[in-house]
Tab-separated table of C-alpha atoms in Angstrom:
chain	number	residue	atom	x	y	z
A	1	ILE	CA	123.131	90.944	-82.183
A	2	GLY	CA	123.779	88.719	-85.203
A	3	PHE	CA	127.193	90.230	-85.896
A	4	THR	CA	128.237	89.724	-82.291
A	5	GLY	CA	127.329	86.033	-82.274
A	6	ILE	CA	129.051	85.335	-85.566
A	7	ALA	CA	132.127	87.305	-84.568
A	8	ILE	CA	132.460	85.477	-81.242
A	9	ALA	CA	132.032	82.116	-82.990
A	10	LEU	CA	134.754	83.085	-85.474
A	11	LEU	CA	137.062	84.248	-82.702
A	12	GLY	CA	136.575	81.022	-80.764
A	13	ARG	CA	136.539	78.719	-83.789
A	14	ASN	CA	133.348	77.140	-82.430
A	15	HIS	CA	135.233	75.745	-79.438
A	16	PRO	CA	133.588	76.409	-76.053
A	17	ILE	CA	136.726	77.711	-74.346
A	18	GLY	CA	137.691	79.823	-77.343
A	19	MET	CA	134.211	81.264	-77.578
A	20	ALA	CA	134.246	82.082	-73.870
A	21	LEU	CA	137.545	83.946	-74.286
A	22	GLY	CA	136.252	85.677	-77.406
A	23	ALA	CA	133.096	86.734	-75.542
A	24	LEU	CA	135.208	88.125	-72.697
A	25	LEU	CA	137.276	90.147	-75.158
A	26	TRP	CA	134.152	91.348	-76.935
A	27	GLY	CA	132.481	92.312	-73.671
A	28	PHE	CA	135.592	94.167	-72.541
A	29	LEU	CA	135.640	96.176	-75.752
A	30	GLU	CA	131.925	96.932	-75.515
A	31	ARG	CA	132.190	97.962	-71.876
A	32	THR	CA	135.222	100.201	-72.338
A	33	GLY	CA	133.668	101.835	-75.404
A	34	THR	CA	131.592	104.068	-73.183
A	35	GLN	CA	134.745	105.277	-71.429
A	36	LEU	CA	136.245	106.410	-74.734
A	37	GLU	CA	133.791	109.292	-74.921
A	38	PHE	CA	135.232	110.730	-71.715
A	39	GLU	CA	138.734	110.534	-73.190
A	40	GLY	CA	137.727	112.431	-76.309
A	41	TYR	CA	137.461	109.509	-78.766
A	42	ALA	CA	134.436	108.535	-80.800
A	43	GLN	CA	132.617	105.458	-79.537
A	44	GLU	CA	132.511	104.050	-83.082
A	45	ILE	CA	136.201	103.244	-82.764
A	46	VAL	CA	135.152	100.156	-80.773
A	47	GLY	CA	133.321	98.774	-83.820
A	48	VAL	CA	136.374	99.386	-85.957
A	49	ILE	CA	138.633	97.652	-83.427
A	50	GLN	CA	136.261	94.693	-83.215
A	51	GLY	CA	136.165	94.384	-86.998
A	52	VAL	CA	139.941	94.529	-87.270
A	53	ILE	CA	140.314	91.866	-84.564
A	54	VAL	CA	137.862	89.541	-86.323
A	55	LEU	CA	139.583	90.015	-89.681
A	56	CYS	CA	143.042	89.425	-88.219
A	57	VAL	CA	141.957	86.298	-86.374
A	58	VAL	CA	140.173	84.827	-89.397
A	59	ILE	CA	143.170	85.525	-91.644
A	60	ALA	CA	145.579	84.041	-89.096
A	61	TYR	CA	143.444	80.892	-88.754
A	62	GLU	CA	143.328	80.492	-92.529
A	63	ILE	CA	147.096	80.870	-92.849
A	64	VAL	CA	147.674	78.273	-90.128
A	65	ARG	CA	145.146	75.910	-91.729
A	66	ARG	CA	146.788	76.184	-95.148
A	67	TYR	CA	150.239	75.670	-93.651
A	68	GLY	CA	148.999	72.552	-91.837
A	69	LEU	CA	147.469	71.162	-95.024
A	70	ARG	CA	150.641	71.817	-96.974
A	71	THR	CA	152.748	70.112	-94.302
A	72	GLN	CA	150.390	67.139	-94.214
A	73	GLN	CA	150.424	66.819	-98.014
A	74	ARG	CA	154.213	66.974	-98.056
A	75	LYS	CA	154.432	64.249	-95.400
A	76	VAL	CA	152.008	61.978	-97.268
A	77	GLY	CA	153.928	62.554	-100.500
A	78	GLU	CA	157.205	61.602	-98.824
A	79	GLU	CA	155.629	58.438	-97.372
A	80	LEU	CA	154.210	57.451	-100.760
A	81	ALA	CA	157.568	58.060	-102.423
A	82	ALA	CA	159.297	55.909	-99.806
A	83	GLN	CA	156.785	53.101	-100.379
A	84	ALA	CA	157.263	53.375	-104.140
A	85	ARG	CA	161.051	53.104	-103.730
A	86	LYS	CA	160.635	50.030	-101.535
A	87	SER	CA	158.349	48.351	-104.064
A	88	ASP	CA	160.763	49.242	-106.912
A	89	LYS	CA	163.670	47.698	-104.984
A	90	ALA	CA	161.618	44.587	-104.267
A	91	GLU	CA	160.790	44.171	-107.989
A	92	VAL	CA	164.422	44.642	-109.015
A	93	THR	CA	165.702	42.013	-106.550
A	94	ALA	CA	162.966	39.519	-107.479
């Protein structure tokens, strides 16, 4: 039960709508896991699929977060450089 709650929170990024969608996906995988036995697959494959989904989502979120931070830092650096150039020009003309 603990793994399920943590995994759904990670999938939804602690946002109510995201967690609802993550819970629907999780429930779908759990529910269809019983049907896999009739098709000749082991039911443990559901756990593997769930783990892979959680890992992929967490890695994707981290990549997006780092890209956003890098973009924000670049923008702040450009703004600071522009302000520094303005202050340098003001000192030269004064």
